[in-house]
Amino acid sequence: MSGHGPAQPMTARRSGPLKGRAEIPGDKSISHRALILGAMAVGETQITGLLEGQDVLDTAKAMRAFGAEVIQHGPGAWSVHGVGVGGFAEPAEVIDCGNSGTGVRLVMGAMATSPLTATFTGDASLRKRPMGRVTDPLALFGTRAYGRKGGRLPMTLVGAADPVPVRYTVPMPSAQVKSAVLLAGLNAPGQTVVIEREATRDHSERMLRGFGAELTVEAGPEGQIITLTGQPELRPQTVAVPRDPSSAAFPVCAALIVEGSEILVPGVSRNPTRDGLYVTLLEMGADIAFENEREEGGEPVADLRVRASALTGVEVPPERAPSMIDEYPILSVVAAFAEGSTVMRGVKELRVKESDRIDAMARGLEACGVRLEEDEDTLIVHGMGRVPGGATCATHLDHRIAMSFLVLGMAAEAPVTVDDGSPIATSFPAFTDLMAGLGADLAAG
Ligand code: S3P
């Protein structure tokens, strides 16, 4: 939805020990992909554990607009009756992807090689974000894009009637760009090749294979070479969506910094393209045990037992950034409670997320009494083991900024308010209830 209701301020106060079990919702990245690939398969895909956040609901609506039948049967239980690769119908309405960069970029890729026209828009945050990173490679297939200045939404895409396969080196680490090109390659004849210098989350590759596409990944001199054979008949699947490690990060980090806490977070994905935060937290001295390691829904998962810990600052290697790109806001909160400096370099992609996350975190942390340094590509937090708090932080329509500052408030000396908690519903609608259930003191207002 591009409409955004009134701002909903929320306040978190210093909380007693967090205790109990944190049931994290389904993975956002995998949920988008399950709906899109389900819509491109021939027949009925069944999905369990789908994230029912607004971002994913907007992608479900988009798939209906392109002709798939998408039905909710119960909490997290959905079916998608797909129309097959090349079977999309032309949508009668503007496709509104709300707050979701993943939704809009992947759907653009999926329709780009069909002979139809679609217009895309989103909320005030999404309308500021760059779409050229997707429409540039899609142009190589023959897709035309007409958007606002700077490649911004609203934007109309005219799909290629006679697409040609492409070979494309992704210029920035971006799973969304990689995935958009692969999805476009599905309806192009021959082999589409995507080269990534730095490996990013691989859910599209895993799921494309699961749906029966021919896809290979090999190491090459410039990085990882992904080759997709076009025009497969995708077979419908049963997809069990694992829990989202990016959402799990919030209760995990809260438990680390709220004194006396001990929580269990079951079934969190340990996909190595997503687990950079957990590697970093262990380096900082976090007491996290990975229990009952197993495979669920094609992803490695574990139950995480997390206890409050004395943490020290670390230097995060820049090459780890793609595997924890969404976790820097909450890491910067944890870093503020650590002793010593945490250095986060190579993070300029954070500037083009739902908000400029370096700026949003720096301003809010400073207002809460945290010392830091920043430049275009770097954030350094000087941890003092304690945070004064006592400020109102701006969230800029960004769910992860809102959740990060609320977690900060649970361990800070004075309460922390966020100006608008409503964006949390895009990825983690149950956040407030779940945290309150663990004992966190947070409330509207
Ligand atoms: C995502 C990729 C990342 C990430 C986003 C989800 C995906 O974005 O930040 O939350 O599902 O492919 P970029 O591709 O812009 O790095």
Tab-separated table of C-alpha atoms and ligand atoms in Angstrom:
chain	number	residue	atom	x	y	z
A	1	MET	CA	0.000	0.000	0.000
A	2	SER	CA	1.400	3.403	-0.812
A	3	GLY	CA	-1.055	5.101	1.556
A	4	HIS	CA	0.503	5.635	4.953
A	5	GLY	CA	-1.770	6.286	7.930
A	6	PRO	CA	-1.036	8.649	10.811
A	7	ALA	CA	2.346	8.240	12.522
A	8	GLN	CA	2.213	5.936	15.557
A	9	PRO	CA	4.824	6.934	18.138
A	10	MET	CA	6.093	4.158	20.426
A	11	THR	CA	8.257	4.194	23.530
A	12	ALA	CA	10.544	1.525	24.998
A	13	ARG	CA	11.700	1.680	28.613
A	14	ARG	CA	14.484	-0.053	30.475
A	15	SER	CA	13.199	-3.597	30.871
A	16	GLY	CA	13.628	-6.454	33.330
A	17	PRO	CA	15.295	-9.661	32.095
A	18	LEU	CA	13.822	-10.986	28.824
A	19	LYS	CA	12.796	-14.615	29.217
A	20	GLY	CA	11.022	-17.223	27.104
A	21	ARG	CA	10.622	-18.413	23.552
A	22	ALA	CA	10.598	-16.053	20.565
A	23	GLU	CA	8.658	-17.472	17.591
A	24	ILE	CA	9.958	-15.487	14.626
A	25	PRO	CA	7.791	-15.086	11.489
A	26	GLY	CA	8.698	-16.353	8.014
A	27	ASP	CA	11.608	-15.040	6.006
A	28	LYS	CA	10.712	-11.958	3.978
A	29	SER	CA	13.092	-12.624	1.078
A	30	ILE	CA	11.934	-16.226	0.708
A	31	SER	CA	8.253	-15.271	1.044
A	32	HIS	CA	8.444	-12.812	-1.892
A	33	ARG	CA	10.225	-15.400	-4.029
A	34	ALA	CA	7.773	-18.200	-3.177
A	35	LEU	CA	4.839	-16.071	-4.388
A	36	ILE	CA	6.600	-14.934	-7.569
A	37	LEU	CA	7.950	-18.342	-8.587
A	38	GLY	CA	4.626	-19.921	-7.630
A	39	ALA	CA	2.955	-17.507	-10.068
A	40	MET	CA	5.432	-18.498	-12.801
A	41	ALA	CA	4.971	-22.263	-12.357
A	42	VAL	CA	2.244	-24.254	-14.099
A	43	GLY	CA	-0.270	-25.344	-11.449
A	44	GLU	CA	-0.636	-25.028	-7.712
A	45	THR	CA	2.181	-24.195	-5.289
A	46	GLN	CA	1.487	-24.610	-1.567
A	47	ILE	CA	3.291	-22.350	0.877
A	48	THR	CA	3.481	-22.656	4.666
A	49	GLY	CA	5.061	-20.163	7.047
A	50	LEU	CA	4.612	-17.268	4.603
A	51	LEU	CA	5.408	-13.915	6.207
A	52	GLU	CA	2.164	-11.944	6.316
A	53	GLY	CA	3.866	-8.559	6.577
A	54	GLN	CA	2.610	-5.761	4.348
A	55	ASP	CA	5.587	-6.042	1.958
A	56	VAL	CA	4.733	-9.644	1.128
A	57	LEU	CA	0.978	-8.978	0.986
A	58	ASP	CA	1.722	-6.321	-1.636
A	59	THR	CA	3.651	-8.881	-3.705
A	60	ALA	CA	0.720	-11.327	-3.386
A	61	LYS	CA	-1.561	-8.611	-4.750
A	62	ALA	CA	0.860	-7.915	-7.600
A	63	MET	CA	0.896	-11.587	-8.597
A	64	ARG	CA	-2.910	-11.564	-8.692
A	65	ALA	CA	-2.772	-8.491	-10.948
A	66	PHE	CA	-0.554	-10.456	-13.372
A	67	GLY	CA	-3.100	-13.296	-13.500
A	68	ALA	CA	-2.095	-15.805	-10.806
A	69	GLU	CA	-4.640	-17.041	-8.282
A	70	VAL	CA	-3.255	-16.382	-4.817
A	71	ILE	CA	-5.312	-17.624	-1.858
A	72	GLN	CA	-4.795	-17.516	1.902
A	73	HIS	CA	-6.043	-20.697	3.580
A	74	GLY	CA	-4.969	-20.017	7.171
A	75	PRO	CA	-2.205	-18.241	9.100
A	76	GLY	CA	0.899	-18.527	6.904
A	77	ALA	CA	-0.777	-21.128	4.661
A	78	TRP	CA	-1.198	-19.935	1.089
A	79	SER	CA	-1.608	-21.396	-2.375
A	80	VAL	CA	-0.587	-19.877	-5.689
A	81	HIS	CA	-2.083	-21.143	-8.916
A	82	GLY	CA	0.589	-20.152	-11.407
A	83	VAL	CA	0.220	-19.232	-15.060
A	84	GLY	CA	3.599	-20.546	-16.230
A	85	VAL	CA	6.727	-18.768	-17.534
A	86	GLY	CA	5.555	-16.276	-20.186
A	87	GLY	CA	1.927	-16.631	-19.046
A	88	PHE	CA	1.466	-13.306	-17.238
A	89	ALA	CA	-1.589	-11.195	-18.158
A	90	GLU	CA	-1.321	-7.414	-18.468
A	91	PRO	CA	-2.413	-5.812	-15.177
A	92	ALA	CA	-5.410	-3.510	-15.388
A	93	GLU	CA	-4.196	-1.394	-12.462
A	94	VAL	CA	-1.057	0.306	-11.230
A	95	ILE	CA	1.099	-2.158	-9.246
A	96	ASP	CA	1.615	-0.640	-5.790
A	97	CYS	CA	4.510	-2.314	-3.965
A	98	GLY	CA	4.129	-0.185	-0.829
A	99	ASN	CA	7.416	-0.015	1.082
A	100	SER	CA	9.111	-2.976	-0.589
A	101	GLY	CA	12.230	-2.619	-2.737
A	102	THR	CA	12.457	-6.398	-3.010
A	103	GLY	CA	8.824	-6.649	-4.134
A	104	VAL	CA	9.024	-4.013	-6.845
A	105	ARG	CA	12.435	-5.022	-8.207
A	106	LEU	CA	11.677	-8.743	-8.362
A	107	VAL	CA	8.244	-8.245	-9.908
A	108	MET	CA	9.764	-5.906	-12.505
A	109	GLY	CA	12.244	-8.657	-13.398
A	110	ALA	CA	9.522	-11.307	-13.572
A	111	MET	CA	7.397	-9.304	-16.076
A	112	ALA	CA	10.236	-7.721	-18.064
A	113	THR	CA	10.429	-10.367	-20.771
A	114	SER	CA	6.680	-10.672	-21.441
A	115	PRO	CA	4.969	-8.528	-24.100
A	116	LEU	CA	2.936	-6.407	-21.720
A	117	THR	CA	3.037	-3.031	-20.030
A	118	ALA	CA	2.830	-2.382	-16.288
A	119	THR	CA	3.124	0.727	-14.137
A	120	PHE	CA	4.700	0.495	-10.680
A	121	THR	CA	4.567	2.757	-7.647
A	122	GLY	CA	5.148	2.618	-3.899
A	123	ASP	CA	5.095	4.659	-0.696
A	124	ALA	CA	7.100	7.835	-0.058
A	125	SER	CA	10.166	5.772	0.932
A	126	LEU	CA	10.078	3.490	-2.125
A	127	ARG	CA	9.478	6.415	-4.498
A	128	LYS	CA	12.868	7.826	-3.414
A	129	ARG	CA	14.816	4.629	-4.107
A	130	PRO	CA	16.831	3.981	-7.296
A	131	MET	CA	15.263	1.644	-9.850
A	132	GLY	CA	17.916	2.191	-12.545
A	133	ARG	CA	20.001	-0.577	-10.963
A	134	VAL	CA	17.262	-2.971	-12.159
A	135	THR	CA	15.979	-1.283	-15.317
A	136	ASP	CA	19.546	-0.924	-16.735
A	137	PRO	CA	20.119	-4.698	-16.956
A	138	LEU	CA	16.481	-5.287	-17.958
A	139	ALA	CA	17.063	-2.956	-20.950
A	140	LEU	CA	19.610	-5.508	-22.220
A	141	PHE	CA	16.755	-8.014	-22.618
A	142	GLY	CA	14.835	-5.381	-24.636
A	143	THR	CA	12.638	-4.032	-21.825
A	144	ARG	CA	11.848	-0.308	-21.889
A	145	ALA	CA	11.343	1.741	-18.716
A	146	TYR	CA	9.824	5.203	-18.340
A	147	GLY	CA	10.176	6.610	-14.857
A	148	ARG	CA	10.755	9.839	-12.972
A	149	LYS	CA	14.081	11.646	-12.910
A	150	GLY	CA	16.859	9.513	-11.392
A	151	GLY	CA	15.040	6.294	-12.269
A	152	ARG	CA	12.426	6.787	-9.549
A	153	LEU	CA	8.869	5.417	-9.239
A	154	PRO	CA	6.196	5.744	-10.501
A	155	MET	CA	7.603	3.942	-13.500
A	156	THR	CA	6.148	2.115	-16.496
A	157	LEU	CA	7.861	-0.959	-17.923
A	158	VAL	CA	7.166	-2.216	-21.418
A	159	GLY	CA	8.188	-5.867	-21.475
A	160	ALA	CA	10.365	-7.194	-24.292
A	161	ALA	CA	8.296	-8.948	-26.979
A	162	ASP	CA	11.354	-10.782	-28.352
A	163	PRO	CA	13.737	-10.956	-25.405
A	164	VAL	CA	17.359	-11.930	-25.896
A	165	PRO	CA	19.378	-13.643	-23.143
A	166	VAL	CA	21.945	-11.447	-21.396
A	167	ARG	CA	25.299	-11.663	-19.660
A	168	TYR	CA	25.457	-9.135	-16.833
A	169	THR	CA	27.956	-8.315	-14.092
A	170	VAL	CA	26.081	-6.808	-11.153
A	171	PRO	CA	27.942	-3.574	-10.314
A	172	MET	CA	26.958	-3.415	-6.620
A	173	PRO	CA	26.363	-6.261	-4.126
A	174	SER	CA	22.595	-6.675	-4.562
A	175	ALA	CA	20.506	-9.819	-4.378
A	176	GLN	CA	17.554	-7.836	-5.691
A	177	VAL	CA	19.361	-6.905	-8.910
A	178	LYS	CA	20.723	-10.433	-9.352
A	179	SER	CA	17.264	-11.880	-8.786
A	180	ALA	CA	15.532	-9.440	-11.149
A	181	VAL	CA	17.915	-10.443	-13.955
A	182	LEU	CA	17.452	-14.166	-13.247
A	183	LEU	CA	13.651	-13.834	-13.187
A	184	ALA	CA	13.747	-11.920	-16.488
A	185	GLY	CA	16.034	-14.618	-17.903
A	186	LEU	CA	13.311	-17.207	-17.284
A	187	ASN	CA	11.331	-16.039	-20.313
A	188	ALA	CA	14.320	-15.352	-22.593
A	189	PRO	CA	15.557	-18.104	-24.900
A	190	GLY	CA	19.079	-19.493	-24.315
A	191	GLN	CA	21.305	-18.884	-21.331
A	192	THR	CA	21.239	-15.799	-19.119
A	193	VAL	CA	24.437	-15.287	-17.133
A	194	VAL	CA	24.728	-13.158	-13.996
A	195	ILE	CA	28.148	-12.469	-12.480
A	196	GLU	CA	28.419	-11.345	-8.859
A	197	ARG	CA	31.727	-10.025	-7.546
A	198	GLU	CA	30.537	-10.523	-3.974
A	199	ALA	CA	28.132	-13.339	-3.143
A	200	THR	CA	24.746	-12.103	-1.887
A	201	ARG	CA	21.780	-14.050	-0.483
A	202	ASP	CA	21.143	-17.064	-2.693
A	203	HIS	CA	17.435	-17.741	-2.103
A	204	SER	CA	16.533	-17.120	-5.761
A	205	GLU	CA	19.098	-19.631	-6.990
A	206	ARG	CA	18.003	-22.251	-4.446
A	207	MET	CA	14.329	-21.776	-5.213
A	208	LEU	CA	14.718	-21.617	-9.002
A	209	ARG	CA	16.400	-25.015	-8.823
A	210	GLY	CA	13.656	-26.261	-6.502
A	211	PHE	CA	11.022	-25.254	-9.079
A	212	GLY	CA	12.923	-27.219	-11.741
A	213	ALA	CA	14.937	-24.547	-13.569
A	214	GLU	CA	18.385	-25.463	-14.861
A	215	LEU	CA	20.809	-23.202	-12.993
A	216	THR	CA	24.520	-23.586	-12.324
A	217	VAL	CA	26.861	-21.584	-10.080
A	218	GLU	CA	30.621	-21.650	-10.610
A	219	ALA	CA	33.565	-19.625	-9.382
A	220	GLY	CA	35.196	-17.449	-12.042
A	221	PRO	CA	37.986	-14.852	-12.115
A	222	GLU	CA	35.521	-11.956	-11.656
A	223	GLY	CA	33.428	-13.702	-8.989
A	224	GLN	CA	30.509	-16.056	-8.961
A	225	ILE	CA	29.021	-16.985	-12.360
A	226	ILE	CA	25.339	-17.950	-12.312
A	227	THR	CA	23.957	-19.464	-15.519
A	228	LEU	CA	20.234	-19.959	-16.053
A	229	THR	CA	18.721	-21.804	-19.000
A	230	GLY	CA	15.679	-19.866	-20.192
A	231	GLN	CA	12.112	-20.944	-20.912
A	232	PRO	CA	11.876	-23.877	-18.504
A	233	GLU	CA	8.534	-25.272	-17.448
A	234	LEU	CA	8.542	-24.523	-13.737
A	235	ARG	CA	6.885	-27.236	-11.632
A	236	PRO	CA	4.737	-26.158	-8.672
A	237	GLN	CA	6.259	-26.862	-5.275
A	238	THR	CA	5.461	-27.168	-1.607
A	239	VAL	CA	7.484	-24.410	0.044
A	240	ALA	CA	8.044	-24.324	3.824
A	241	VAL	CA	9.355	-20.827	4.515
A	242	PRO	CA	12.002	-20.831	7.284
A	243	ARG	CA	12.027	-18.120	9.964
A	244	ASP	CA	13.692	-14.827	9.152
A	245	PRO	CA	17.206	-14.327	10.612
A	246	SER	CA	16.884	-10.572	9.990
A	247	SER	CA	13.758	-10.399	12.186
A	248	ALA	CA	15.276	-12.786	14.760
A	249	ALA	CA	18.120	-10.265	15.092
A	250	PHE	CA	15.895	-7.916	17.129
A	251	PRO	CA	14.955	-10.219	20.049
A	252	VAL	CA	18.434	-11.804	19.916
A	253	CYS	CA	20.166	-8.427	20.256
A	254	ALA	CA	17.668	-7.261	22.875
A	255	ALA	CA	18.441	-10.360	24.982
A	256	LEU	CA	22.187	-9.690	24.682
A	257	ILE	CA	21.933	-6.134	26.050
A	258	VAL	CA	19.106	-6.428	28.617
A	259	GLU	CA	20.710	-7.624	31.848
A	260	GLY	CA	19.818	-11.132	33.077
A	261	SER	CA	18.041	-12.183	29.862
A	262	GLU	CA	17.875	-15.700	28.479
A	263	ILE	CA	15.696	-16.529	25.469
A	264	LEU	CA	15.270	-19.370	22.988
A	265	VAL	CA	14.707	-18.485	19.322
A	266	PRO	CA	13.768	-21.679	17.476
A	267	GLY	CA	14.295	-22.534	13.800
A	268	VAL	CA	16.322	-19.533	12.607
A	269	SER	CA	17.891	-19.826	9.148
A	270	ARG	CA	21.685	-20.202	9.240
A	271	ASN	CA	22.106	-19.770	5.499
A	272	PRO	CA	25.747	-18.570	5.211
A	273	THR	CA	24.646	-15.747	2.857
A	274	ARG	CA	22.512	-14.364	5.729
A	275	ASP	CA	24.392	-15.069	8.962
A	276	GLY	CA	27.009	-12.289	9.109
A	277	LEU	CA	25.403	-10.657	12.150
A	278	TYR	CA	25.609	-13.883	14.148
A	279	VAL	CA	29.286	-14.358	13.239
A	280	THR	CA	29.962	-10.760	14.322
A	281	LEU	CA	28.058	-11.091	17.611
A	282	LEU	CA	30.110	-14.182	18.510
A	283	GLU	CA	33.294	-12.197	17.818
A	284	MET	CA	31.999	-9.513	20.203
A	285	GLY	CA	31.688	-12.134	22.947
A	286	ALA	CA	27.958	-12.883	22.672
A	287	ASP	CA	26.699	-15.952	24.510
A	288	ILE	CA	24.694	-17.604	21.710
A	289	ALA	CA	24.409	-21.398	21.471
A	290	PHE	CA	23.268	-22.920	18.174
A	291	GLU	CA	21.268	-25.978	19.185
A	292	ASN	CA	19.562	-28.707	17.183
A	293	GLU	CA	21.115	-27.749	13.808
A	294	ARG	CA	19.055	-29.223	10.947
A	295	GLU	CA	17.582	-28.476	7.521
A	296	GLU	CA	14.082	-26.998	7.016
A	297	GLY	CA	12.550	-25.841	3.738
A	298	GLY	CA	15.893	-26.345	1.970
A	299	GLU	CA	17.715	-23.990	4.376
A	300	PRO	CA	20.071	-24.839	7.269
A	301	VAL	CA	18.398	-23.817	10.563
A	302	ALA	CA	19.191	-23.928	14.293
A	303	ASP	CA	17.559	-23.057	17.621
A	304	LEU	CA	19.371	-20.116	19.193
A	305	ARG	CA	19.794	-19.914	22.964
A	306	VAL	CA	20.826	-16.372	23.814
A	307	ARG	CA	21.997	-15.017	27.160
A	308	ALA	CA	22.806	-11.428	28.141
A	309	SER	CA	26.521	-10.849	27.569
A	310	ALA	CA	29.372	-8.419	28.206
A	311	LEU	CA	30.397	-7.383	24.681
A	312	THR	CA	33.462	-5.756	23.173
A	313	GLY	CA	33.707	-3.678	20.004
A	314	VAL	CA	35.064	-5.296	16.836
A	315	GLU	CA	36.051	-4.366	13.314
A	316	VAL	CA	33.524	-5.921	10.911
A	317	PRO	CA	35.295	-7.057	7.717
A	318	PRO	CA	33.792	-5.141	4.735
A	319	GLU	CA	33.479	-8.373	2.742
A	320	ARG	CA	30.994	-9.613	5.332
A	321	ALA	CA	28.565	-6.767	4.515
A	322	PRO	CA	26.366	-8.610	1.963
A	323	SER	CA	25.620	-11.368	4.492
A	324	MET	CA	24.386	-8.889	7.120
A	325	ILE	CA	23.353	-5.839	5.113
A	326	ASP	CA	19.981	-5.481	6.867
A	327	GLU	CA	21.510	-6.002	10.308
A	328	TYR	CA	23.819	-2.959	10.597
A	329	PRO	CA	21.140	-0.816	12.307
A	330	ILE	CA	20.656	-3.327	15.148
A	331	LEU	CA	24.402	-4.068	15.260
A	332	SER	CA	25.062	-0.363	15.802
A	333	VAL	CA	22.699	-0.503	18.813
A	334	VAL	CA	24.522	-3.519	20.266
A	335	ALA	CA	27.837	-1.748	19.562
A	336	ALA	CA	26.706	1.210	21.674
A	337	PHE	CA	26.355	-1.143	24.695
A	338	ALA	CA	29.715	-2.844	24.039
A	339	GLU	CA	33.047	-1.668	25.476
A	340	GLY	CA	35.205	-0.084	22.772
A	341	SER	CA	34.656	0.845	19.155
A	342	THR	CA	32.840	-1.159	16.489
A	343	VAL	CA	34.009	-0.267	13.005
A	344	MET	CA	31.604	-0.896	10.109
A	345	ARG	CA	33.207	-0.129	6.743
A	346	GLY	CA	32.023	-0.825	3.196
A	347	VAL	CA	28.410	-0.097	4.102
A	348	LYS	CA	27.376	2.598	1.599
A	349	GLU	CA	24.536	0.384	0.278
A	350	LEU	CA	22.810	1.267	3.587
A	351	ARG	CA	22.218	4.732	2.181
A	352	VAL	CA	19.717	3.439	-0.427
A	353	LYS	CA	17.603	1.161	1.784
A	354	GLU	CA	14.101	2.014	3.093
A	355	SER	CA	15.897	5.078	4.498
A	356	ASP	CA	19.496	6.300	4.520
A	357	ARG	CA	20.275	3.920	7.364
A	358	ILE	CA	23.724	5.347	8.183
A	359	ASP	CA	22.226	8.781	8.651
A	360	ALA	CA	19.105	7.540	10.485
A	361	MET	CA	21.144	5.488	12.976
A	362	ALA	CA	23.819	8.149	13.444
A	363	ARG	CA	21.288	10.901	14.246
A	364	GLY	CA	19.236	8.733	16.623
A	365	LEU	CA	22.259	7.288	18.423
A	366	GLU	CA	23.762	10.749	18.872
A	367	ALA	CA	20.467	12.000	20.308
A	368	CYS	CA	20.645	9.094	22.798
A	369	GLY	CA	24.149	10.128	23.905
A	370	VAL	CA	26.236	7.701	21.848
A	371	ARG	CA	29.536	8.867	20.315
A	372	LEU	CA	30.151	7.875	16.706
A	373	GLU	CA	31.840	8.747	13.436
A	374	GLU	CA	30.481	8.356	9.922
A	375	ASP	CA	31.381	8.981	6.330
A	376	GLU	CA	29.783	7.992	3.028
A	377	ASP	CA	30.782	4.320	3.387
A	378	THR	CA	31.492	3.925	7.136
A	379	LEU	CA	29.873	3.947	10.554
A	380	ILE	CA	31.990	3.718	13.716
A	381	VAL	CA	30.225	3.447	17.078
A	382	HIS	CA	32.247	4.159	20.224
A	383	GLY	CA	30.673	1.873	22.799
A	384	MET	CA	30.728	2.856	26.489
A	385	GLY	CA	28.949	-0.172	27.960
A	386	ARG	CA	25.925	2.018	28.693
A	387	VAL	CA	23.590	4.360	26.764
A	388	PRO	CA	21.888	7.405	28.320
A	389	GLY	CA	18.833	7.302	25.969
A	390	GLY	CA	16.057	9.828	26.667
A	391	ALA	CA	15.433	10.935	23.066
A	392	THR	CA	12.887	10.699	20.274
A	393	CYS	CA	14.331	9.087	17.140
A	394	ALA	CA	13.068	9.596	13.587
A	395	THR	CA	12.318	6.369	11.717
A	396	HIS	CA	11.856	7.698	8.143
A	397	LEU	CA	9.285	5.003	7.161
A	398	ASP	CA	11.918	2.349	7.921
A	399	HIS	CA	10.854	-0.736	9.913
A	400	ARG	CA	14.395	-1.733	10.879
A	401	ILE	CA	15.231	1.750	12.191
A	402	ALA	CA	12.053	1.700	14.308
A	403	MET	CA	12.778	-1.753	15.784
A	404	SER	CA	16.452	-0.908	16.405
A	405	PHE	CA	15.684	2.180	18.496
A	406	LEU	CA	12.973	0.363	20.443
A	407	VAL	CA	15.513	-2.343	21.335
A	408	LEU	CA	17.932	0.418	22.369
A	409	GLY	CA	15.266	1.822	24.691
A	410	MET	CA	14.863	-1.563	26.435
A	411	ALA	CA	18.423	-1.284	27.799
A	412	ALA	CA	19.040	2.488	27.880
A	413	GLU	CA	18.973	4.501	31.107
A	414	ALA	CA	16.072	6.753	30.016
A	415	PRO	CA	13.143	5.839	27.727
A	416	VAL	CA	13.543	6.006	23.943
A	417	THR	CA	10.651	7.021	21.690
A	418	VAL	CA	10.351	6.427	17.945
A	419	ASP	CA	8.271	8.948	16.035
A	420	ASP	CA	6.491	6.245	14.032
A	421	GLY	CA	6.322	2.534	14.789
A	422	SER	CA	3.799	1.734	12.029
A	423	PRO	CA	6.405	0.649	9.406
A	424	ILE	CA	7.244	-2.344	11.630
A	425	ALA	CA	4.176	-4.029	10.086
A	426	THR	CA	5.973	-4.296	6.733
A	427	SER	CA	8.241	-7.094	7.990
A	428	PHE	CA	7.400	-8.080	11.577
A	429	PRO	CA	3.759	-7.336	12.495
A	430	ALA	CA	4.015	-9.354	15.740
A	431	PHE	CA	7.147	-7.524	16.969
A	432	THR	CA	5.481	-5.551	19.774
A	433	ASP	CA	3.489	-8.506	21.148
A	434	LEU	CA	6.455	-10.847	20.867
A	435	MET	CA	8.835	-8.482	22.686
A	436	ALA	CA	6.227	-7.692	25.357
A	437	GLY	CA	5.708	-11.448	25.812
A	438	LEU	CA	9.420	-11.786	26.593
A	439	GLY	CA	9.088	-9.037	29.203
A	440	ALA	CA	10.072	-5.918	27.269
A	441	ASP	CA	8.532	-2.648	28.407
A	442	LEU	CA	7.258	-1.008	25.228
A	443	ALA	CA	4.000	0.755	24.468
A	444	ALA	CA	2.262	3.084	22.059
A	445	GLY	CA	2.826	6.779	22.673
B	1	S3P	C1	16.905	-8.529	-0.405
B	1	S3P	C2	18.112	-8.021	-0.749
B	1	S3P	C3	18.783	-6.915	-0.045
B	1	S3P	C4	18.151	-6.658	1.328
B	1	S3P	C5	16.660	-6.676	1.267
B	1	S3P	C6	16.162	-8.024	0.769
B	1	S3P	C7	16.323	-9.632	-1.187
B	1	S3P	O1	18.666	-5.733	-0.812
B	1	S3P	O2	18.598	-5.431	1.846
B	1	S3P	O3	16.092	-6.434	2.534
B	1	S3P	O4	15.346	-10.271	-0.731
B	1	S3P	O5	16.840	-9.891	-2.293
B	1	S3P	P1	19.734	-5.334	-1.966
B	1	S3P	O6	19.549	-6.259	-3.095
B	1	S3P	O7	19.388	-3.914	-2.298
B	1	S3P	O8	21.073	-5.456	-1.309
